[in-house]
Amino acid sequence: MADLLNITAGWLELGDDPLLVYSLAAAALLAFVSLVSAVGRLDFAALLRPRALVALCCAVLLAFAGVALAELALTDPELEGLALGAARFPLYVVALAFGPTVGLAAGALFAAATAVGPFPGWSEAILCLELLVLGWLAIYPSPRAVRWAGPLDALLAHVFTAGTAGVAFLAWRDGSVSLAALLAEQRAALPGLLIAWALLALLSPRFYRRAFPGSRIAPLTASAYPELPARAARVAGAGAPLAEPPEAGPEAAFAPLVRRRRRRRRLVAPVLPVDDPNG
């Protein structure tokens, strides 16, 4: 394994820094696991629905508008960092709703629109990895089942990304990595990220099921919705709304449409009694 990493590092001209090599290898492993999980569930098939594609484009446009307004209207660096972190909220939502591939697509489109240089750099690549991992973590716990899953998944995705690709970036830029340097790198965007995570806590599982149907990472069984049996037990005459049925599983996106044939009534000749005078 060490020889393979050394050969790969020499081929990519990464130098002889083991921290850079191992952190990049950890980030690559994280991305590989997320992509394998995405391909296994065919989560990209959700984009075949026009509604999902429109949701992806709207999320990228909202995030881009937030970044543009922050750069144009705000002059205070702290307020600008706050707005830039909060602008990731719509990207987090689509990644949580549709899975790793859609999260990666949202990150790539956003990176292409907001890259500082002619091409995306380290920061854009780290954001794409974070959205990819976030879509993977959204499989379980799912925000379609419990409210707290959204902010928890976003927090874990950010920690995993900062601990792998973020460490690799510091090792490449500074030549060394320390906890103080890692925290200083996160200090500018952290308040805005906290706002984005708090906004995710406001989105209920019903919101995800209604606003983003047809997701390939939706829970497969009704046991993932613990609130449904209690609501269904309510009396309809009391004015309480009936609970919604659980969302169909991923296989429902490609399920063939079956037409039911209407049974026709056969015309049967009437049976006349024996004493009928017309007989």
mmCIF file with all atom_site columns, N, CA and C in Angstrom, residues 18-69:
data_model
loop_
_atom_site.group_PDB
_atom_site.id
_atom_site.type_symbol
_atom_site.label_atom_id
_atom_site.label_alt_id
_atom_site.label_comp_id
_atom_site.label_asym_id
_atom_site.label_entity_id
_atom_site.label_seq_id
_atom_site.pdbx_PDB_ins_code
_atom_site.Cartn_x
_atom_site.Cartn_y
_atom_site.Cartn_z
_atom_site.occupancy
_atom_site.B_iso_or_equiv
_atom_site.pdbx_formal_charge
_atom_site.auth_seq_id
_atom_site.auth_comp_id
_atom_site.auth_asym_id
_atom_site.auth_atom_id
_atom_site.pdbx_PDB_model_num
ATOM 1   N N  . PRO A 1 18 ? 4.430   13.163 3.389   1.00 0.00 ? 18 PRO A N  1
ATOM 2   C CA . PRO A 1 18 ? 3.476   12.070 3.642   1.00 0.00 ? 18 PRO A CA 1
ATOM 3   C C  . PRO A 1 18 ? 2.110   12.575 4.077   1.00 0.00 ? 18 PRO A C  1
ATOM 4   N N  . LEU A 1 19 ? 2.058   13.710 4.774   1.00 0.00 ? 19 LEU A N  1
ATOM 5   C CA . LEU A 1 19 ? 0.766   14.233 5.209   1.00 0.00 ? 19 LEU A CA 1
ATOM 6   C C  . LEU A 1 19 ? -0.099  14.622 4.019   1.00 0.00 ? 19 LEU A C  1
ATOM 7   N N  . LEU A 1 20 ? 0.511   15.227 3.020   1.00 0.00 ? 20 LEU A N  1
ATOM 8   C CA . LEU A 1 20 ? -0.227  15.599 1.819   1.00 0.00 ? 20 LEU A CA 1
ATOM 9   C C  . LEU A 1 20 ? -0.726  14.365 1.080   1.00 0.00 ? 20 LEU A C  1
ATOM 10  N N  . VAL A 1 21 ? 0.126   13.363 0.970   1.00 0.00 ? 21 VAL A N  1
ATOM 11  C CA . VAL A 1 21 ? -0.244  12.152 0.231   1.00 0.00 ? 21 VAL A CA 1
ATOM 12  C C  . VAL A 1 21 ? -1.362  11.404 0.945   1.00 0.00 ? 21 VAL A C  1
ATOM 13  N N  . TYR A 1 22 ? -1.228  11.218 2.251   1.00 0.00 ? 22 TYR A N  1
ATOM 14  C CA . TYR A 1 22 ? -2.222  10.437 2.983   1.00 0.00 ? 22 TYR A CA 1
ATOM 15  C C  . TYR A 1 22 ? -3.552  11.174 3.110   1.00 0.00 ? 22 TYR A C  1
ATOM 16  N N  . SER A 1 23 ? -3.510  12.482 3.268   1.00 0.00 ? 23 SER A N  1
ATOM 17  C CA . SER A 1 23 ? -4.767  13.229 3.352   1.00 0.00 ? 23 SER A CA 1
ATOM 18  C C  . SER A 1 23 ? -5.502  13.226 2.011   1.00 0.00 ? 23 SER A C  1
ATOM 19  N N  . LEU A 1 24 ? -4.749  13.332 0.912   1.00 0.00 ? 24 LEU A N  1
ATOM 20  C CA . LEU A 1 24 ? -5.387  13.231 -0.400  1.00 0.00 ? 24 LEU A CA 1
ATOM 21  C C  . LEU A 1 24 ? -5.934  11.828 -0.644  1.00 0.00 ? 24 LEU A C  1
ATOM 22  N N  . ALA A 1 25 ? -5.212  10.818 -0.172  1.00 0.00 ? 25 ALA A N  1
ATOM 23  C CA . ALA A 1 25 ? -5.711  9.452  -0.318  1.00 0.00 ? 25 ALA A CA 1
ATOM 24  C C  . ALA A 1 25 ? -6.996  9.255  0.481   1.00 0.00 ? 25 ALA A C  1
ATOM 25  N N  . ALA A 1 26 ? -7.069  9.844  1.674   1.00 0.00 ? 26 ALA A N  1
ATOM 26  C CA . ALA A 1 26 ? -8.295  9.742  2.470   1.00 0.00 ? 26 ALA A CA 1
ATOM 27  C C  . ALA A 1 26 ? -9.456  10.461 1.791   1.00 0.00 ? 26 ALA A C  1
ATOM 28  N N  . ALA A 1 27 ? -9.181  11.625 1.205   1.00 0.00 ? 27 ALA A N  1
ATOM 29  C CA . ALA A 1 27 ? -10.232 12.346 0.481   1.00 0.00 ? 27 ALA A CA 1
ATOM 30  C C  . ALA A 1 27 ? -10.698 11.559 -0.738  1.00 0.00 ? 27 ALA A C  1
ATOM 31  N N  . ALA A 1 28 ? -9.752  10.935 -1.450  1.00 0.00 ? 28 ALA A N  1
ATOM 32  C CA . ALA A 1 28 ? -10.121 10.131 -2.615  1.00 0.00 ? 28 ALA A CA 1
ATOM 33  C C  . ALA A 1 28 ? -10.948 8.918  -2.205  1.00 0.00 ? 28 ALA A C  1
ATOM 34  N N  . LEU A 1 29 ? -10.594 8.297  -1.081  1.00 0.00 ? 29 LEU A N  1
ATOM 35  C CA . LEU A 1 29 ? -11.372 7.159  -0.595  1.00 0.00 ? 29 LEU A CA 1
ATOM 36  C C  . LEU A 1 29 ? -12.785 7.587  -0.213  1.00 0.00 ? 29 LEU A C  1
ATOM 37  N N  . LEU A 1 30 ? -12.898 8.745  0.416   1.00 0.00 ? 30 LEU A N  1
ATOM 38  C CA . LEU A 1 30 ? -14.211 9.262  0.795   1.00 0.00 ? 30 LEU A CA 1
ATOM 39  C C  . LEU A 1 30 ? -15.065 9.526  -0.445  1.00 0.00 ? 30 LEU A C  1
ATOM 40  N N  . ALA A 1 31 ? -14.453 10.118 -1.466  1.00 0.00 ? 31 ALA A N  1
ATOM 41  C CA . ALA A 1 31 ? -15.188 10.376 -2.702  1.00 0.00 ? 31 ALA A CA 1
ATOM 42  C C  . ALA A 1 31 ? -15.560 9.075  -3.405  1.00 0.00 ? 31 ALA A C  1
ATOM 43  N N  . PHE A 1 32 ? -14.670 8.087  -3.368  1.00 0.00 ? 32 PHE A N  1
ATOM 44  C CA . PHE A 1 32 ? -14.942 6.809  -4.028  1.00 0.00 ? 32 PHE A CA 1
ATOM 45  C C  . PHE A 1 32 ? -16.119 6.090  -3.378  1.00 0.00 ? 32 PHE A C  1
ATOM 46  N N  . VAL A 1 33 ? -16.135 6.061  -2.054  1.00 0.00 ? 33 VAL A N  1
ATOM 47  C CA . VAL A 1 33 ? -17.241 5.401  -1.347  1.00 0.00 ? 33 VAL A CA 1
ATOM 48  C C  . VAL A 1 33 ? -18.565 6.102  -1.646  1.00 0.00 ? 33 VAL A C  1
ATOM 49  N N  . SER A 1 34 ? -18.541 7.417  -1.676  1.00 0.00 ? 34 SER A N  1
ATOM 50  C CA . SER A 1 34 ? -19.767 8.162  -1.960  1.00 0.00 ? 34 SER A CA 1
ATOM 51  C C  . SER A 1 34 ? -20.261 7.897  -3.375  1.00 0.00 ? 34 SER A C  1
ATOM 52  N N  . LEU A 1 35 ? -19.342 7.863  -4.339  1.00 0.00 ? 35 LEU A N  1
ATOM 53  C CA . LEU A 1 35 ? -19.738 7.628  -5.725  1.00 0.00 ? 35 LEU A CA 1
ATOM 54  C C  . LEU A 1 35 ? -20.240 6.204  -5.937  1.00 0.00 ? 35 LEU A C  1
ATOM 55  N N  . VAL A 1 36 ? -19.608 5.237  -5.282  1.00 0.00 ? 36 VAL A N  1
ATOM 56  C CA . VAL A 1 36 ? -20.078 3.854  -5.405  1.00 0.00 ? 36 VAL A CA 1
ATOM 57  C C  . VAL A 1 36 ? -21.493 3.723  -4.852  1.00 0.00 ? 36 VAL A C  1
ATOM 58  N N  . SER A 1 37 ? -21.737 4.362  -3.726  1.00 0.00 ? 37 SER A N  1
ATOM 59  C CA . SER A 1 37 ? -23.081 4.343  -3.159  1.00 0.00 ? 37 SER A CA 1
ATOM 60  C C  . SER A 1 37 ? -24.080 5.028  -4.083  1.00 0.00 ? 37 SER A C  1
ATOM 61  N N  . ALA A 1 38 ? -23.644 6.098  -4.744  1.00 0.00 ? 38 ALA A N  1
ATOM 62  C CA . ALA A 1 38 ? -24.537 6.808  -5.664  1.00 0.00 ? 38 ALA A CA 1
ATOM 63  C C  . ALA A 1 38 ? -24.855 5.966  -6.888  1.00 0.00 ? 38 ALA A C  1
ATOM 64  N N  . VAL A 1 39 ? -23.833 5.318  -7.450  1.00 0.00 ? 39 VAL A N  1
ATOM 65  C CA . VAL A 1 39 ? -24.058 4.493  -8.639  1.00 0.00 ? 39 VAL A CA 1
ATOM 66  C C  . VAL A 1 39 ? -24.919 3.282  -8.296  1.00 0.00 ? 39 VAL A C  1
ATOM 67  N N  . GLY A 1 40 ? -24.719 2.722  -7.105  1.00 0.00 ? 40 GLY A N  1
ATOM 68  C CA . GLY A 1 40 ? -25.528 1.575  -6.711  1.00 0.00 ? 40 GLY A CA 1
ATOM 69  C C  . GLY A 1 40 ? -27.002 1.900  -6.595  1.00 0.00 ? 40 GLY A C  1
ATOM 70  N N  . ARG A 1 41 ? -27.322 3.126  -6.255  1.00 0.00 ? 41 ARG A N  1
ATOM 71  C CA . ARG A 1 41 ? -28.726 3.540  -6.129  1.00 0.00 ? 41 ARG A CA 1
ATOM 72  C C  . ARG A 1 41 ? -29.233 4.302  -7.352  1.00 0.00 ? 41 ARG A C  1
ATOM 73  N N  . LEU A 1 42 ? -28.348 4.559  -8.308  1.00 0.00 ? 42 LEU A N  1
ATOM 74  C CA . LEU A 1 42 ? -28.725 5.308  -9.510  1.00 0.00 ? 42 LEU A CA 1
ATOM 75  C C  . LEU A 1 42 ? -29.404 6.626  -9.137  1.00 0.00 ? 42 LEU A C  1
ATOM 76  N N  . ASP A 1 43 ? -28.775 7.351  -8.211  1.00 0.00 ? 43 ASP A N  1
ATOM 77  C CA . ASP A 1 43 ? -29.413 8.579  -7.736  1.00 0.00 ? 43 ASP A CA 1
ATOM 78  C C  . ASP A 1 43 ? -29.486 9.649  -8.816  1.00 0.00 ? 43 ASP A C  1
ATOM 79  N N  . PHE A 1 44 ? -28.607 9.561  -9.827  1.00 0.00 ? 44 PHE A N  1
ATOM 80  C CA . PHE A 1 44 ? -28.645 10.547 -10.908 1.00 0.00 ? 44 PHE A CA 1
ATOM 81  C C  . PHE A 1 44 ? -29.896 10.412 -11.763 1.00 0.00 ? 44 PHE A C  1
ATOM 82  N N  . ALA A 1 45 ? -30.604 9.279  -11.642 1.00 0.00 ? 45 ALA A N  1
ATOM 83  C CA . ALA A 1 45 ? -31.835 9.109  -12.411 1.00 0.00 ? 45 ALA A CA 1
ATOM 84  C C  . ALA A 1 45 ? -32.912 10.092 -11.984 1.00 0.00 ? 45 ALA A C  1
ATOM 85  N N  . ALA A 1 46 ? -32.775 10.661 -10.789 1.00 0.00 ? 46 ALA A N  1
ATOM 86  C CA . ALA A 1 46 ? -33.757 11.662 -10.365 1.00 0.00 ? 46 ALA A CA 1
ATOM 87  C C  . ALA A 1 46 ? -33.736 12.887 -11.268 1.00 0.00 ? 46 ALA A C  1
ATOM 88  N N  . LEU A 1 47 ? -32.586 13.166 -11.896 1.00 0.00 ? 47 LEU A N  1
ATOM 89  C CA . LEU A 1 47 ? -32.498 14.325 -12.777 1.00 0.00 ? 47 LEU A CA 1
ATOM 90  C C  . LEU A 1 47 ? -33.245 14.120 -14.086 1.00 0.00 ? 47 LEU A C  1
ATOM 91  N N  . LEU A 1 48 ? -33.705 12.897 -14.346 1.00 0.00 ? 48 LEU A N  1
ATOM 92  C CA . LEU A 1 48 ? -34.540 12.679 -15.523 1.00 0.00 ? 48 LEU A CA 1
ATOM 93  C C  . LEU A 1 48 ? -35.919 13.300 -15.361 1.00 0.00 ? 48 LEU A C  1
ATOM 94  N N  . ARG A 1 49 ? -36.284 13.596 -14.137 1.00 0.00 ? 49 ARG A N  1
ATOM 95  C CA . ARG A 1 49 ? -37.544 14.287 -13.884 1.00 0.00 ? 49 ARG A CA 1
ATOM 96  C C  . ARG A 1 49 ? -37.325 15.792 -14.037 1.00 0.00 ? 49 ARG A C  1
ATOM 97  N N  . PRO A 1 50 ? -38.138 16.462 -14.813 1.00 0.00 ? 50 PRO A N  1
ATOM 98  C CA . PRO A 1 50 ? -37.953 17.915 -14.987 1.00 0.00 ? 50 PRO A CA 1
ATOM 99  C C  . PRO A 1 50 ? -38.017 18.684 -13.674 1.00 0.00 ? 50 PRO A C  1
ATOM 100 N N  . ARG A 1 51 ? -38.839 18.218 -12.749 1.00 0.00 ? 51 ARG A N  1
ATOM 101 C CA . ARG A 1 51 ? -38.970 18.927 -11.476 1.00 0.00 ? 51 ARG A CA 1
ATOM 102 C C  . ARG A 1 51 ? -37.662 18.893 -10.694 1.00 0.00 ? 51 ARG A C  1
ATOM 103 N N  . ALA A 1 52 ? -36.975 17.757 -10.703 1.00 0.00 ? 52 ALA A N  1
ATOM 104 C CA . ALA A 1 52 ? -35.696 17.659 -10.001 1.00 0.00 ? 52 ALA A CA 1
ATOM 105 C C  . ALA A 1 52 ? -34.627 18.498 -10.682 1.00 0.00 ? 52 ALA A C  1
ATOM 106 N N  . LEU A 1 53 ? -34.629 18.514 -11.996 1.00 0.00 ? 53 LEU A N  1
ATOM 107 C CA . LEU A 1 53 ? -33.643 19.319 -12.723 1.00 0.00 ? 53 LEU A CA 1
ATOM 108 C C  . LEU A 1 53 ? -33.855 20.809 -12.472 1.00 0.00 ? 53 LEU A C  1
ATOM 109 N N  . VAL A 1 54 ? -35.111 21.227 -12.423 1.00 0.00 ? 54 VAL A N  1
ATOM 110 C CA . VAL A 1 54 ? -35.407 22.628 -12.119 1.00 0.00 ? 54 VAL A CA 1
ATOM 111 C C  . VAL A 1 54 ? -34.981 22.970 -10.694 1.00 0.00 ? 54 VAL A C  1
ATOM 112 N N  . ALA A 1 55 ? -35.184 22.042 -9.762  1.00 0.00 ? 55 ALA A N  1
ATOM 113 C CA . ALA A 1 55 ? -34.764 22.281 -8.379  1.00 0.00 ? 55 ALA A CA 1
ATOM 114 C C  . ALA A 1 55 ? -33.251 22.440 -8.282  1.00 0.00 ? 55 ALA A C  1
ATOM 115 N N  . LEU A 1 56 ? -32.502 21.631 -9.030  1.00 0.00 ? 56 LEU A N  1
ATOM 116 C CA . LEU A 1 56 ? -31.045 21.754 -9.038  1.00 0.00 ? 56 LEU A CA 1
ATOM 117 C C  . LEU A 1 56 ? -30.613 23.109 -9.586  1.00 0.00 ? 56 LEU A C  1
ATOM 118 N N  . CYS A 1 57 ? -31.177 23.512 -10.697 1.00 0.00 ? 57 CYS A N  1
ATOM 119 C CA . CYS A 1 57 ? -30.801 24.799 -11.296 1.00 0.00 ? 57 CYS A CA 1
ATOM 120 C C  . CYS A 1 57 ? -31.178 25.968 -10.391 1.00 0.00 ? 57 CYS A C  1
ATOM 121 N N  . CYS A 1 58 ? -32.342 25.894 -9.765  1.00 0.00 ? 58 CYS A N  1
ATOM 122 C CA . CYS A 1 58 ? -32.758 26.977 -8.862  1.00 0.00 ? 58 CYS A CA 1
ATOM 123 C C  . CYS A 1 58 ? -31.841 27.063 -7.645  1.00 0.00 ? 58 CYS A C  1
ATOM 124 N N  . ALA A 1 59 ? -31.410 25.916 -7.122  1.00 0.00 ? 59 ALA A N  1
ATOM 125 C CA . ALA A 1 59 ? -30.508 25.932 -5.973  1.00 0.00 ? 59 ALA A CA 1
ATOM 126 C C  . ALA A 1 59 ? -29.178 26.588 -6.328  1.00 0.00 ? 59 ALA A C  1
ATOM 127 N N  . VAL A 1 60 ? -28.639 26.254 -7.492  1.00 0.00 ? 60 VAL A N  1
ATOM 128 C CA . VAL A 1 60 ? -27.370 26.860 -7.911  1.00 0.00 ? 60 VAL A CA 1
ATOM 129 C C  . VAL A 1 60 ? -27.535 28.356 -8.142  1.00 0.00 ? 60 VAL A C  1
ATOM 130 N N  . LEU A 1 61 ? -28.643 28.760 -8.748  1.00 0.00 ? 61 LEU A N  1
ATOM 131 C CA . LEU A 1 61 ? -28.873 30.185 -8.994  1.00 0.00 ? 61 LEU A CA 1
ATOM 132 C C  . LEU A 1 61 ? -29.039 30.958 -7.686  1.00 0.00 ? 61 LEU A C  1
ATOM 133 N N  . LEU A 1 62 ? -29.744 30.377 -6.726  1.00 0.00 ? 62 LEU A N  1
ATOM 134 C CA . LEU A 1 62 ? -29.905 31.056 -5.434  1.00 0.00 ? 62 LEU A CA 1
ATOM 135 C C  . LEU A 1 62 ? -28.570 31.195 -4.710  1.00 0.00 ? 62 LEU A C  1
ATOM 136 N N  . ALA A 1 63 ? -27.765 30.143 -4.738  1.00 0.00 ? 63 ALA A N  1
ATOM 137 C CA . ALA A 1 63 ? -26.455 30.221 -4.095  1.00 0.00 ? 63 ALA A CA 1
ATOM 138 C C  . ALA A 1 63 ? -25.563 31.250 -4.789  1.00 0.00 ? 63 ALA A C  1
ATOM 139 N N  . PHE A 1 64 ? -25.598 31.272 -6.110  1.00 0.00 ? 64 PHE A N  1
ATOM 140 C CA . PHE A 1 64 ? -24.797 32.252 -6.850  1.00 0.00 ? 64 PHE A CA 1
ATOM 141 C C  . PHE A 1 64 ? -25.275 33.672 -6.563  1.00 0.00 ? 64 PHE A C  1
ATOM 142 N N  . ALA A 1 65 ? -26.598 33.859 -6.479  1.00 0.00 ? 65 ALA A N  1
ATOM 143 C CA . ALA A 1 65 ? -27.125 35.190 -6.172  1.00 0.00 ? 65 ALA A CA 1
ATOM 144 C C  . ALA A 1 65 ? -26.703 35.638 -4.778  1.00 0.00 ? 65 ALA A C  1
ATOM 145 N N  . GLY A 1 66 ? -26.688 34.708 -3.823  1.00 0.00 ? 66 GLY A N  1
ATOM 146 C CA . GLY A 1 66 ? -26.237 35.067 -2.482  1.00 0.00 ? 66 GLY A CA 1
ATOM 147 C C  . GLY A 1 66 ? -24.782 35.493 -2.453  1.00 0.00 ? 66 GLY A C  1
ATOM 148 N N  . VAL A 1 67 ? -23.937 34.782 -3.191  1.00 0.00 ? 67 VAL A N  1
ATOM 149 C CA . VAL A 1 67 ? -22.517 35.146 -3.246  1.00 0.00 ? 67 VAL A CA 1
ATOM 150 C C  . VAL A 1 67 ? -22.334 36.493 -3.948  1.00 0.00 ? 67 VAL A C  1
ATOM 151 N N  . ALA A 1 68 ? -23.054 36.706 -5.043  1.00 0.00 ? 68 ALA A N  1
ATOM 152 C CA . ALA A 1 68 ? -22.918 37.964 -5.776  1.00 0.00 ? 68 ALA A CA 1
ATOM 153 C C  . ALA A 1 68 ? -23.373 39.153 -4.937  1.00 0.00 ? 68 ALA A C  1
ATOM 154 N N  . LEU A 1 69 ? -24.486 39.007 -4.232  1.00 0.00 ? 69 LEU A N  1
ATOM 155 C CA . LEU A 1 69 ? -24.956 40.100 -3.383  1.00 0.00 ? 69 LEU A CA 1
ATOM 156 C C  . LEU A 1 69 ? -23.996 40.365 -2.232  1.00 0.00 ? 69 LEU A C  1
#
